[in-house]
């Protein structure tokens, strides 16, 4: 693994020496198998807004929620309480507002001070004069495989790293530079030779290859090196998401290995 970029909400890295199935397993685990928090059940006591209760519930369910220490929480089915409900698998929330105002995600209150919304300014509802909202609910930890509201990753993808080969007979005409949509080809100042600035940003579109009249450039995907790009929904850092995905793939591989050894 070689890090290209690490932000709070995004990780880009090279994954080397693996098959596409492994890169895809990491991608899928980032998307939907690393557990995160989401509002799961809602009791609405008052809703005189223009939104139906169902619309309101859907919006609240999709608000990304983070915790100071996510390891303190368990998926209800895997909790010691057996899913009956305890502080390890349930956190209470309330939302009360009266118009005129715009109700934002930041107006949600949680019973656990270590739990908070990932973004304060997600609009939930616009309340007119005298319109009210009063509701309470339960936040639980679960996986995106059960419902999209628990997805920890948003845009998670991969592509092969290209080997961009420039032959000696390249004339440095710059025609490929003009057509490259990622602007990663340049004619170097010293000697006027064609150079590649950032092969990890190449989309493998091969427009440069088609544009070259003398066949001086080749773009060849490296079969066992992948450029991974992982964006989080905000409920955890990109670093925690990738580490969680790797742990999840490892857990599943161990499970499969155990099951196979029982069959043998
Ligand atoms: S690779 Fe082809 S199109 Fe690009 S600068 Fe060289 S000769 Fe020109
Ligand atoms: S394959 Fe496409 S993105 Fe990559 S260098 Fe060529 S033109 Fe640019
Ligand atoms: Zn519990």
PDB file of C-alpha atoms and ligand atoms in Angstrom:
ATOM      1  CA  UNK A   1       0.000   0.000   0.000  1.00  0.00           C
ATOM      2  CA  UNK A   2       1.337   3.438  -0.938  1.00  0.00           C
ATOM      3  CA  UNK A   3      -0.465   6.568   0.166  1.00  0.00           C
ATOM      4  CA  UNK A   4      -1.139   9.252  -2.467  1.00  0.00           C
ATOM      5  CA  UNK A   5      -3.517  11.542  -0.553  1.00  0.00           C
ATOM      6  CA  UNK A   6      -5.077  11.391   2.919  1.00  0.00           C
ATOM      7  CA  UNK A   7      -7.716  13.851   4.022  1.00  0.00           C
ATOM      8  CA  UNK A   8     -10.340  13.612   6.755  1.00  0.00           C
ATOM      9  CA  UNK A   9     -12.959  12.534   4.182  1.00  0.00           C
ATOM     10  CA  UNK A  10     -10.869  11.001   1.389  1.00  0.00           C
ATOM     11  CA  UNK A  11      -8.068   8.494   0.926  1.00  0.00           C
ATOM     12  CA  UNK A  12      -6.247   7.798  -2.342  1.00  0.00           C
ATOM     13  CA  UNK A  13      -3.655   5.062  -2.336  1.00  0.00           C
ATOM     14  CA  UNK A  14      -1.965   2.442  -4.476  1.00  0.00           C
ATOM     15  CA  UNK A  15      -2.704  -1.187  -3.726  1.00  0.00           C
ATOM     16  CA  UNK A  16       0.065  -3.333  -5.194  1.00  0.00           C
ATOM     17  CA  UNK A  17       0.495  -7.033  -5.870  1.00  0.00           C
ATOM     18  CA  UNK A  18      -3.185  -7.986  -5.555  1.00  0.00           C
ATOM     19  CA  UNK A  19      -5.889  -9.337  -7.854  1.00  0.00           C
ATOM     20  CA  UNK A  20      -8.931  -7.261  -8.944  1.00  0.00           C
ATOM     21  CA  UNK A  21     -11.147  -9.356  -6.634  1.00  0.00           C
ATOM     22  CA  UNK A  22      -9.175  -8.200  -3.589  1.00  0.00           C
ATOM     23  CA  UNK A  23      -9.269  -4.528  -4.636  1.00  0.00           C
ATOM     24  CA  UNK A  24     -13.018  -4.916  -5.183  1.00  0.00           C
ATOM     25  CA  UNK A  25     -13.470  -6.591  -1.782  1.00  0.00           C
ATOM     26  CA  UNK A  26     -11.838  -3.564  -0.104  1.00  0.00           C
ATOM     27  CA  UNK A  27     -14.022  -1.219  -2.172  1.00  0.00           C
ATOM     28  CA  UNK A  28     -17.223  -3.055  -1.281  1.00  0.00           C
ATOM     29  CA  UNK A  29     -16.306  -3.283   2.397  1.00  0.00           C
ATOM     30  CA  UNK A  30     -15.655   0.494   2.441  1.00  0.00           C
ATOM     31  CA  UNK A  31     -19.024   1.103   0.822  1.00  0.00           C
ATOM     32  CA  UNK A  32     -21.275  -1.005   2.961  1.00  0.00           C
ATOM     33  CA  UNK A  33     -19.653  -3.359   5.434  1.00  0.00           C
ATOM     34  CA  UNK A  34     -17.908  -1.085   7.931  1.00  0.00           C
ATOM     35  CA  UNK A  35     -20.527  -0.365  10.648  1.00  0.00           C
ATOM     36  CA  UNK A  36     -21.597   3.212  11.346  1.00  0.00           C
ATOM     37  CA  UNK A  37     -24.318   5.021  13.308  1.00  0.00           C
ATOM     38  CA  UNK A  38     -27.698   6.141  11.938  1.00  0.00           C
ATOM     39  CA  UNK A  39     -31.113   7.060  13.288  1.00  0.00           C
ATOM     40  CA  UNK A  40     -33.111   3.857  13.132  1.00  0.00           C
ATOM     41  CA  UNK A  41     -36.468   4.344  14.862  1.00  0.00           C
ATOM     42  CA  UNK A  42     -38.474   7.542  15.221  1.00  0.00           C
ATOM     43  CA  UNK A  43     -41.596   8.410  17.258  1.00  0.00           C
ATOM     44  CA  UNK A  44     -43.209  11.612  15.997  1.00  0.00           C
ATOM     45  CA  UNK A  45     -45.356  13.441  18.587  1.00  0.00           C
ATOM     46  CA  UNK A  46     -45.979  16.582  16.582  1.00  0.00           C
ATOM     47  CA  UNK A  47     -45.374  17.438  12.937  1.00  0.00           C
ATOM     48  CA  UNK A  48     -47.280  20.361  11.511  1.00  0.00           C
ATOM     49  CA  UNK A  49     -44.657  21.047   8.832  1.00  0.00           C
ATOM     50  CA  UNK A  50     -45.417  20.566   5.129  1.00  0.00           C
ATOM     51  CA  UNK A  51     -43.429  17.310   5.185  1.00  0.00           C
ATOM     52  CA  UNK A  52     -45.097  13.932   5.661  1.00  0.00           C
ATOM     53  CA  UNK A  53     -43.810  11.928   8.646  1.00  0.00           C
ATOM     54  CA  UNK A  54     -42.217   9.454   6.204  1.00  0.00           C
ATOM     55  CA  UNK A  55     -40.275  12.184   4.364  1.00  0.00           C
ATOM     56  CA  UNK A  56     -39.054  13.598   7.650  1.00  0.00           C
ATOM     57  CA  UNK A  57     -37.965  10.141   8.849  1.00  0.00           C
ATOM     58  CA  UNK A  58     -36.109   9.452   5.608  1.00  0.00           C
ATOM     59  CA  UNK A  59     -34.201  12.740   5.857  1.00  0.00           C
ATOM     60  CA  UNK A  60     -33.279  12.098   9.475  1.00  0.00           C
ATOM     61  CA  UNK A  61     -32.212   8.527   8.710  1.00  0.00           C
ATOM     62  CA  UNK A  62     -29.732   9.747   6.089  1.00  0.00           C
ATOM     63  CA  UNK A  63     -27.962  12.244   8.385  1.00  0.00           C
ATOM     64  CA  UNK A  64     -24.371  10.963   8.919  1.00  0.00           C
ATOM     65  CA  UNK A  65     -23.639  10.541  12.631  1.00  0.00           C
ATOM     66  CA  UNK A  66     -20.241  10.121  14.252  1.00  0.00           C
ATOM     67  CA  UNK A  67     -19.011   9.094  17.673  1.00  0.00           C
ATOM     68  CA  UNK A  68     -15.910  10.039  19.665  1.00  0.00           C
ATOM     69  CA  UNK A  69     -15.251   6.313  20.075  1.00  0.00           C
ATOM     70  CA  UNK A  70     -17.196   4.056  17.737  1.00  0.00           C
ATOM     71  CA  UNK A  71     -15.622   0.960  19.290  1.00  0.00           C
ATOM     72  CA  UNK A  72     -17.895   1.464  22.338  1.00  0.00           C
ATOM     73  CA  UNK A  73     -20.916   0.528  20.210  1.00  0.00           C
ATOM     74  CA  UNK A  74     -22.174  -2.845  19.000  1.00  0.00           C
ATOM     75  CA  UNK A  75     -24.490  -3.879  16.206  1.00  0.00           C
ATOM     76  CA  UNK A  76     -27.742  -4.805  18.089  1.00  0.00           C
ATOM     77  CA  UNK A  77     -27.702  -8.417  16.847  1.00  0.00           C
ATOM     78  CA  UNK A  78     -24.093  -8.804  18.060  1.00  0.00           C
ATOM     79  CA  UNK A  79     -24.588  -6.956  21.392  1.00  0.00           C
ATOM     80  CA  UNK A  80     -24.331  -8.652  24.787  1.00  0.00           C
ATOM     81  CA  UNK A  81     -27.950  -7.641  25.465  1.00  0.00           C
ATOM     82  CA  UNK A  82     -29.004  -9.809  22.530  1.00  0.00           C
ATOM     83  CA  UNK A  83     -30.493  -6.802  20.729  1.00  0.00           C
ATOM     84  CA  UNK A  84     -33.025  -5.969  23.454  1.00  0.00           C
ATOM     85  CA  UNK A  85     -31.501  -2.480  23.750  1.00  0.00           C
ATOM     86  CA  UNK A  86     -28.758  -1.126  26.039  1.00  0.00           C
ATOM     87  CA  UNK A  87     -26.302   1.833  26.037  1.00  0.00           C
ATOM     88  CA  UNK A  88     -23.877  -0.219  23.929  1.00  0.00           C
ATOM     89  CA  UNK A  89     -26.312  -0.639  21.053  1.00  0.00           C
ATOM     90  CA  UNK A  90     -28.782   2.266  21.363  1.00  0.00           C
ATOM     91  CA  UNK A  91     -28.462   6.043  21.760  1.00  0.00           C
ATOM     92  CA  UNK A  92     -31.536   8.222  22.226  1.00  0.00           C
ATOM     93  CA  UNK A  93     -32.096  11.369  20.146  1.00  0.00           C
ATOM     94  CA  UNK A  94     -34.658  14.190  20.171  1.00  0.00           C
ATOM     95  CA  UNK A  95     -35.576  17.011  17.815  1.00  0.00           C
ATOM     96  CA  UNK A  96     -37.827  19.890  18.811  1.00  0.00           C
ATOM     97  CA  UNK A  97     -38.375  23.074  16.800  1.00  0.00           C
ATOM     98  CA  UNK A  98     -40.950  25.765  16.174  1.00  0.00           C
ATOM     99  CA  UNK A  99     -41.203  28.036  13.118  1.00  0.00           C
ATOM    100  CA  UNK A 100     -40.460  30.280  11.526  1.00  0.00           C
ATOM    101  CA  UNK A 101     -37.060  28.622  11.050  1.00  0.00           C
ATOM    102  CA  UNK A 102     -35.037  26.152   9.049  1.00  0.00           C
ATOM    103  CA  UNK A 103     -34.396  22.982  11.024  1.00  0.00           C
ATOM    104  CA  UNK A 104     -30.878  21.666  10.483  1.00  0.00           C
ATOM    105  CA  UNK A 105     -29.125  18.427  11.397  1.00  0.00           C
ATOM    106  CA  UNK A 106     -27.264  20.402  14.085  1.00  0.00           C
ATOM    107  CA  UNK A 107     -30.572  20.847  15.973  1.00  0.00           C
ATOM    108  CA  UNK A 108     -30.697  17.103  16.772  1.00  0.00           C
ATOM    109  CA  UNK A 109     -29.846  16.351  20.422  1.00  0.00           C
ATOM    110  CA  UNK A 110     -28.298  13.029  21.489  1.00  0.00           C
ATOM    111  CA  UNK A 111     -28.470  11.372  24.901  1.00  0.00           C
ATOM    112  CA  UNK A 112     -24.775  10.404  24.644  1.00  0.00           C
ATOM    113  CA  UNK A 113     -22.451  13.466  24.609  1.00  0.00           C
ATOM    114  CA  UNK A 114     -19.913  11.452  22.607  1.00  0.00           C
ATOM    115  CA  UNK A 115     -22.343  11.177  19.680  1.00  0.00           C
ATOM    116  CA  UNK A 116     -22.900  14.045  17.223  1.00  0.00           C
ATOM    117  CA  UNK A 117     -23.917  14.754  13.648  1.00  0.00           C
ATOM    118  CA  UNK A 118     -21.077  14.792  11.111  1.00  0.00           C
ATOM    119  CA  UNK A 119     -22.374  17.999   9.489  1.00  0.00           C
ATOM    120  CA  UNK A 120     -24.369  20.687  11.334  1.00  0.00           C
ATOM    121  CA  UNK A 121     -25.975  22.396   8.351  1.00  0.00           C
ATOM    122  CA  UNK A 122     -27.913  19.659   6.552  1.00  0.00           C
ATOM    123  CA  UNK A 123     -31.423  21.125   6.067  1.00  0.00           C
ATOM    124  CA  UNK A 124     -34.168  18.884   7.464  1.00  0.00           C
ATOM    125  CA  UNK A 125     -37.303  21.048   7.160  1.00  0.00           C
ATOM    126  CA  UNK A 126     -38.407  24.640   6.712  1.00  0.00           C
ATOM    127  CA  UNK A 127     -41.047  25.542   9.302  1.00  0.00           C
ATOM    128  CA  UNK A 128     -43.516  28.370   8.724  1.00  0.00           C
ATOM    129  CA  UNK A 129     -44.976  30.595  11.442  1.00  0.00           C
ATOM    130  CA  UNK A 130     -46.340  28.410  14.257  1.00  0.00           C
ATOM    131  CA  UNK A 131     -45.397  25.077  12.613  1.00  0.00           C
ATOM    132  CA  UNK A 132     -43.849  22.565  15.000  1.00  0.00           C
ATOM    133  CA  UNK A 133     -41.731  19.445  15.113  1.00  0.00           C
ATOM    134  CA  UNK A 134     -41.397  17.249  18.173  1.00  0.00           C
ATOM    135  CA  UNK A 135     -39.938  13.779  17.901  1.00  0.00           C
ATOM    136  CA  UNK A 136     -37.595  11.312  19.532  1.00  0.00           C
ATOM    137  CA  UNK A 137     -35.724   8.348  18.162  1.00  0.00           C
ATOM    138  CA  UNK A 138     -33.048   5.708  18.545  1.00  0.00           C
ATOM    139  CA  UNK A 139     -29.618   5.690  16.917  1.00  0.00           C
ATOM    140  CA  UNK A 140     -28.062   2.293  16.250  1.00  0.00           C
ATOM    141  CA  UNK A 141     -24.869   0.902  14.760  1.00  0.00           C
ATOM    142  CA  UNK A 142     -25.235  -1.265  11.671  1.00  0.00           C
ATOM    143  CA  UNK A 143     -23.934  -2.002   8.176  1.00  0.00           C
ATOM    144  CA  UNK A 144     -24.809  -0.532   4.796  1.00  0.00           C
ATOM    145  CA  UNK A 145     -25.661  -4.015   3.565  1.00  0.00           C
ATOM    146  CA  UNK A 146     -28.829  -3.725   5.708  1.00  0.00           C
ATOM    147  CA  UNK A 147     -29.770  -0.173   4.645  1.00  0.00           C
ATOM    148  CA  UNK A 148     -28.001   2.633   2.768  1.00  0.00           C
ATOM    149  CA  UNK A 149     -28.312   4.944   5.800  1.00  0.00           C
ATOM    150  CA  UNK A 150     -25.543   2.935   7.496  1.00  0.00           C
ATOM    151  CA  UNK A 151     -23.166   3.226   4.517  1.00  0.00           C
ATOM    152  CA  UNK A 152     -19.829   4.546   5.712  1.00  0.00           C
ATOM    153  CA  UNK A 153     -18.401   5.179   2.245  1.00  0.00           C
ATOM    154  CA  UNK A 154     -19.873   7.148  -0.655  1.00  0.00           C
ATOM    155  CA  UNK A 155     -17.689   7.245  -3.767  1.00  0.00           C
ATOM    156  CA  UNK A 156     -15.423   4.222  -3.535  1.00  0.00           C
ATOM    157  CA  UNK A 157     -13.698   3.074  -6.685  1.00  0.00           C
ATOM    158  CA  UNK A 158     -10.527   1.722  -8.198  1.00  0.00           C
ATOM    159  CA  UNK A 159      -8.729   1.523 -11.526  1.00  0.00           C
ATOM    160  CA  UNK A 160      -5.494  -0.021 -12.732  1.00  0.00           C
ATOM    161  CA  UNK A 161      -2.432   2.182 -12.490  1.00  0.00           C
ATOM    162  CA  UNK A 162      -1.279   2.827 -16.089  1.00  0.00           C
ATOM    163  CA  UNK A 163       2.244   2.422 -17.346  1.00  0.00           C
ATOM    164  CA  UNK A 164       2.518   5.363 -19.766  1.00  0.00           C
ATOM    165  CA  UNK A 165       5.342   4.527 -22.172  1.00  0.00           C
ATOM    166  CA  UNK A 166       6.889   7.237 -24.352  1.00  0.00           C
ATOM    167  CA  UNK A 167       9.068   5.954 -27.198  1.00  0.00           C
ATOM    168  CA  UNK A 168      12.359   7.543 -28.233  1.00  0.00           C
ATOM    169  CA  UNK A 169      10.904   8.617 -31.567  1.00  0.00           C
ATOM    170  CA  UNK A 170       8.387  10.954 -29.851  1.00  0.00           C
ATOM    171  CA  UNK A 171       8.692  14.279 -31.715  1.00  0.00           C
ATOM    172  CA  UNK A 172       7.531  16.414 -28.803  1.00  0.00           C
ATOM    173  CA  UNK A 173       4.803  17.935 -30.985  1.00  0.00           C
ATOM    174  CA  UNK A 174       2.435  18.297 -28.010  1.00  0.00           C
ATOM    175  CA  UNK A 175      -0.706  17.033 -29.771  1.00  0.00           C
ATOM    176  CA  UNK A 176      -1.322  14.469 -27.012  1.00  0.00           C
ATOM    177  CA  UNK A 177      -0.855  17.205 -24.400  1.00  0.00           C
ATOM    178  CA  UNK A 178      -3.740  19.137 -25.940  1.00  0.00           C
ATOM    179  CA  UNK A 179      -6.231  16.260 -25.804  1.00  0.00           C
ATOM    180  CA  UNK A 180      -5.405  14.815 -22.369  1.00  0.00           C
ATOM    181  CA  UNK A 181      -8.493  15.546 -20.239  1.00  0.00           C
ATOM    182  CA  UNK A 182      -6.552  15.089 -16.976  1.00  0.00           C
ATOM    183  CA  UNK A 183      -3.747  17.482 -18.029  1.00  0.00           C
ATOM    184  CA  UNK A 184      -1.034  15.086 -16.893  1.00  0.00           C
ATOM    185  CA  UNK A 185       1.089  15.271 -20.059  1.00  0.00           C
ATOM    186  CA  UNK A 186       3.520  18.159 -20.485  1.00  0.00           C
ATOM    187  CA  UNK A 187       6.348  19.077 -22.805  1.00  0.00           C
ATOM    188  CA  UNK A 188       9.295  19.567 -20.474  1.00  0.00           C
ATOM    189  CA  UNK A 189      11.068  22.898 -20.559  1.00  0.00           C
ATOM    190  CA  UNK A 190      14.489  21.294 -20.761  1.00  0.00           C
ATOM    191  CA  UNK A 191      14.876  19.507 -24.098  1.00  0.00           C
ATOM    192  CA  UNK A 192      11.203  19.720 -25.167  1.00  0.00           C
ATOM    193  CA  UNK A 193      10.536  16.059 -24.260  1.00  0.00           C
ATOM    194  CA  UNK A 194       7.120  14.699 -23.381  1.00  0.00           C
ATOM    195  CA  UNK A 195       6.709  13.978 -19.639  1.00  0.00           C
ATOM    196  CA  UNK A 196       3.991  12.489 -17.438  1.00  0.00           C
ATOM    197  CA  UNK A 197       3.280  14.494 -14.270  1.00  0.00           C
ATOM    198  CA  UNK A 198       0.917  12.185 -12.356  1.00  0.00           C
ATOM    199  CA  UNK A 199       0.116   8.713 -13.756  1.00  0.00           C
ATOM    200  CA  UNK A 200      -2.264   8.011 -10.812  1.00  0.00           C
ATOM    201  CA  UNK A 201      -4.583  10.666 -12.263  1.00  0.00           C
ATOM    202  CA  UNK A 202      -4.709   9.055 -15.745  1.00  0.00           C
ATOM    203  CA  UNK A 203      -8.196   7.825 -16.683  1.00  0.00           C
ATOM    204  CA  UNK A 204      -6.849   5.310 -19.241  1.00  0.00           C
ATOM    205  CA  UNK A 205      -9.002   6.978 -21.915  1.00  0.00           C
ATOM    206  CA  UNK A 206      -6.192   6.548 -24.510  1.00  0.00           C
ATOM    207  CA  UNK A 207      -7.056   9.790 -26.310  1.00  0.00           C
ATOM    208  CA  UNK A 208      -3.315  10.510 -26.339  1.00  0.00           C
ATOM    209  CA  UNK A 209      -2.630   7.205 -28.108  1.00  0.00           C
ATOM    210  CA  UNK A 210      -5.260   7.933 -30.775  1.00  0.00           C
ATOM    211  CA  UNK A 211      -3.930  11.456 -31.299  1.00  0.00           C
ATOM    212  CA  UNK A 212      -0.311  10.475 -31.896  1.00  0.00           C
ATOM    213  CA  UNK A 213       0.392  10.050 -35.629  1.00  0.00           C
ATOM    214  CA  UNK A 214       3.727   8.324 -35.104  1.00  0.00           C
ATOM    215  CA  UNK A 215       2.673   5.756 -32.450  1.00  0.00           C
ATOM    216  CA  UNK A 216       5.067   7.130 -29.850  1.00  0.00           C
ATOM    217  CA  UNK A 217       2.884   6.771 -26.750  1.00  0.00           C
ATOM    218  CA  UNK A 218       1.348   3.694 -25.153  1.00  0.00           C
ATOM    219  CA  UNK A 219      -0.919   3.447 -22.093  1.00  0.00           C
ATOM    220  CA  UNK A 220      -0.790  -0.044 -20.595  1.00  0.00           C
ATOM    221  CA  UNK A 221      -2.753  -0.934 -17.428  1.00  0.00           C
ATOM    222  CA  UNK A 222      -0.549  -2.596 -14.798  1.00  0.00           C
ATOM    223  CA  UNK A 223      -2.574  -5.678 -13.933  1.00  0.00           C
ATOM    224  CA  UNK A 224      -1.783  -5.991 -10.243  1.00  0.00           C
ATOM    225  CA  UNK A 225      -1.511  -2.340  -9.184  1.00  0.00           C
ATOM    226  CA  UNK A 226      -4.682  -0.382  -8.402  1.00  0.00           C
ATOM    227  CA  UNK A 227      -5.365   3.268  -7.671  1.00  0.00           C
ATOM    228  CA  UNK A 228      -7.988   3.205  -4.899  1.00  0.00           C
ATOM    229  CA  UNK A 229     -10.135   6.255  -4.132  1.00  0.00           C
ATOM    230  CA  UNK A 230     -12.297   6.110  -1.015  1.00  0.00           C
ATOM    231  CA  UNK A 231     -14.657   8.914   0.089  1.00  0.00           C
ATOM    232  CA  UNK A 232     -16.479   8.719   3.426  1.00  0.00           C
ATOM    233  CA  UNK A 233     -20.035   9.806   4.180  1.00  0.00           C
ATOM    234  CA  UNK A 234     -18.643  11.788   7.138  1.00  0.00           C
ATOM    235  CA  UNK A 235     -19.449   9.341   9.920  1.00  0.00           C
ATOM    236  CA  UNK A 236     -15.761   8.365  10.256  1.00  0.00           C
ATOM    237  CA  UNK A 237     -12.380   9.425   8.906  1.00  0.00           C
ATOM    238  CA  UNK A 238     -11.130   7.945   5.642  1.00  0.00           C
ATOM    239  CA  UNK A 239      -8.250   6.361   7.563  1.00  0.00           C
ATOM    240  CA  UNK A 240     -10.640   4.563   9.944  1.00  0.00           C
ATOM    241  CA  UNK A 241     -12.868   3.532   7.049  1.00  0.00           C
ATOM    242  CA  UNK A 242     -10.042   1.876   5.083  1.00  0.00           C
ATOM    243  CA  UNK A 243      -8.670   0.202   8.231  1.00  0.00           C
ATOM    244  CA  UNK A 244     -12.198  -1.006   9.089  1.00  0.00           C
ATOM    245  CA  UNK A 245     -12.670  -2.378   5.572  1.00  0.00           C
ATOM    246  CA  UNK A 246      -9.387  -4.298   5.742  1.00  0.00           C
ATOM    247  CA  UNK A 247     -10.406  -5.750   9.133  1.00  0.00           C
ATOM    248  CA  UNK A 248     -13.797  -6.747   7.715  1.00  0.00           C
ATOM    249  CA  UNK A 249     -12.240  -8.532   4.715  1.00  0.00           C
ATOM    250  CA  UNK A 250      -9.844 -10.315   7.077  1.00  0.00           C
ATOM    251  CA  UNK A 251     -12.724 -11.349   9.383  1.00  0.00           C
ATOM    252  CA  UNK A 252     -14.674 -12.789   6.465  1.00  0.00           C
ATOM    253  CA  UNK A 253     -11.635 -14.621   5.073  1.00  0.00           C
ATOM    254  CA  UNK A 254     -11.047 -16.217   8.512  1.00  0.00           C
ATOM    255  CA  UNK A 255     -14.711 -17.223   8.673  1.00  0.00           C
ATOM    256  CA  UNK A 256     -14.490 -18.835   5.240  1.00  0.00           C
ATOM    257  CA  UNK A 257     -11.283 -20.617   6.172  1.00  0.00           C
ATOM    258  CA  UNK A 258     -12.892 -22.034   9.341  1.00  0.00           C
ATOM    259  CA  UNK A 259     -15.933 -23.214   7.424  1.00  0.00           C
ATOM    260  CA  UNK A 260     -13.777 -24.868   4.778  1.00  0.00           C
ATOM    261  CA  UNK A 261     -11.682 -26.662   7.405  1.00  0.00           C
ATOM    262  CA  UNK A 262     -14.895 -28.042   8.942  1.00  0.00           C
ATOM    263  CA  UNK A 263     -15.833 -29.481   5.548  1.00  0.00           C
ATOM    264  CA  UNK A 264     -12.395 -31.045   5.000  1.00  0.00           C
TER     265      UNK A 264
HETATM  266  S1  LIG B   1       3.664  11.110 -28.033  1.00  0.00           S
HETATM  267 FE1  LIG B   1       3.087  11.559 -30.162  1.00  0.00          FE
HETATM  268  S2  LIG B   1       1.548  13.198 -30.003  1.00  0.00           S
HETATM  269 FE2  LIG B   1       2.632  13.108 -28.026  1.00  0.00          FE
HETATM  270  S3  LIG B   1       4.270  14.630 -28.169  1.00  0.00           S
HETATM  271 FE3  LIG B   1       5.139  12.621 -28.782  1.00  0.00          FE
HETATM  272  S4  LIG B   1       4.884  12.565 -30.995  1.00  0.00           S
HETATM  273 FE4  LIG B   1       3.547  14.201 -30.281  1.00  0.00          FE
HETATM  274  S1  LIG B   2      -4.884   7.870 -21.337  1.00  0.00           S
HETATM  275 FE1  LIG B   2      -6.151   9.747 -21.270  1.00  0.00          FE
HETATM  276  S2  LIG B   2      -5.823  10.567 -19.205  1.00  0.00           S
HETATM  277 FE2  LIG B   2      -4.200   9.053 -19.556  1.00  0.00          FE
HETATM  278  S3  LIG B   2      -2.475  10.261 -20.365  1.00  0.00           S
HETATM  279 FE3  LIG B   2      -3.626   9.541 -22.142  1.00  0.00          FE
HETATM  280  S4  LIG B   2      -5.088  11.179 -22.595  1.00  0.00           S
HETATM  281 FE4  LIG B   2      -4.311  11.539 -20.514  1.00  0.00          FE
HETATM  282 ZN1  LIG B   3     -27.231  -3.894  23.584  1.00  0.00          ZN
END
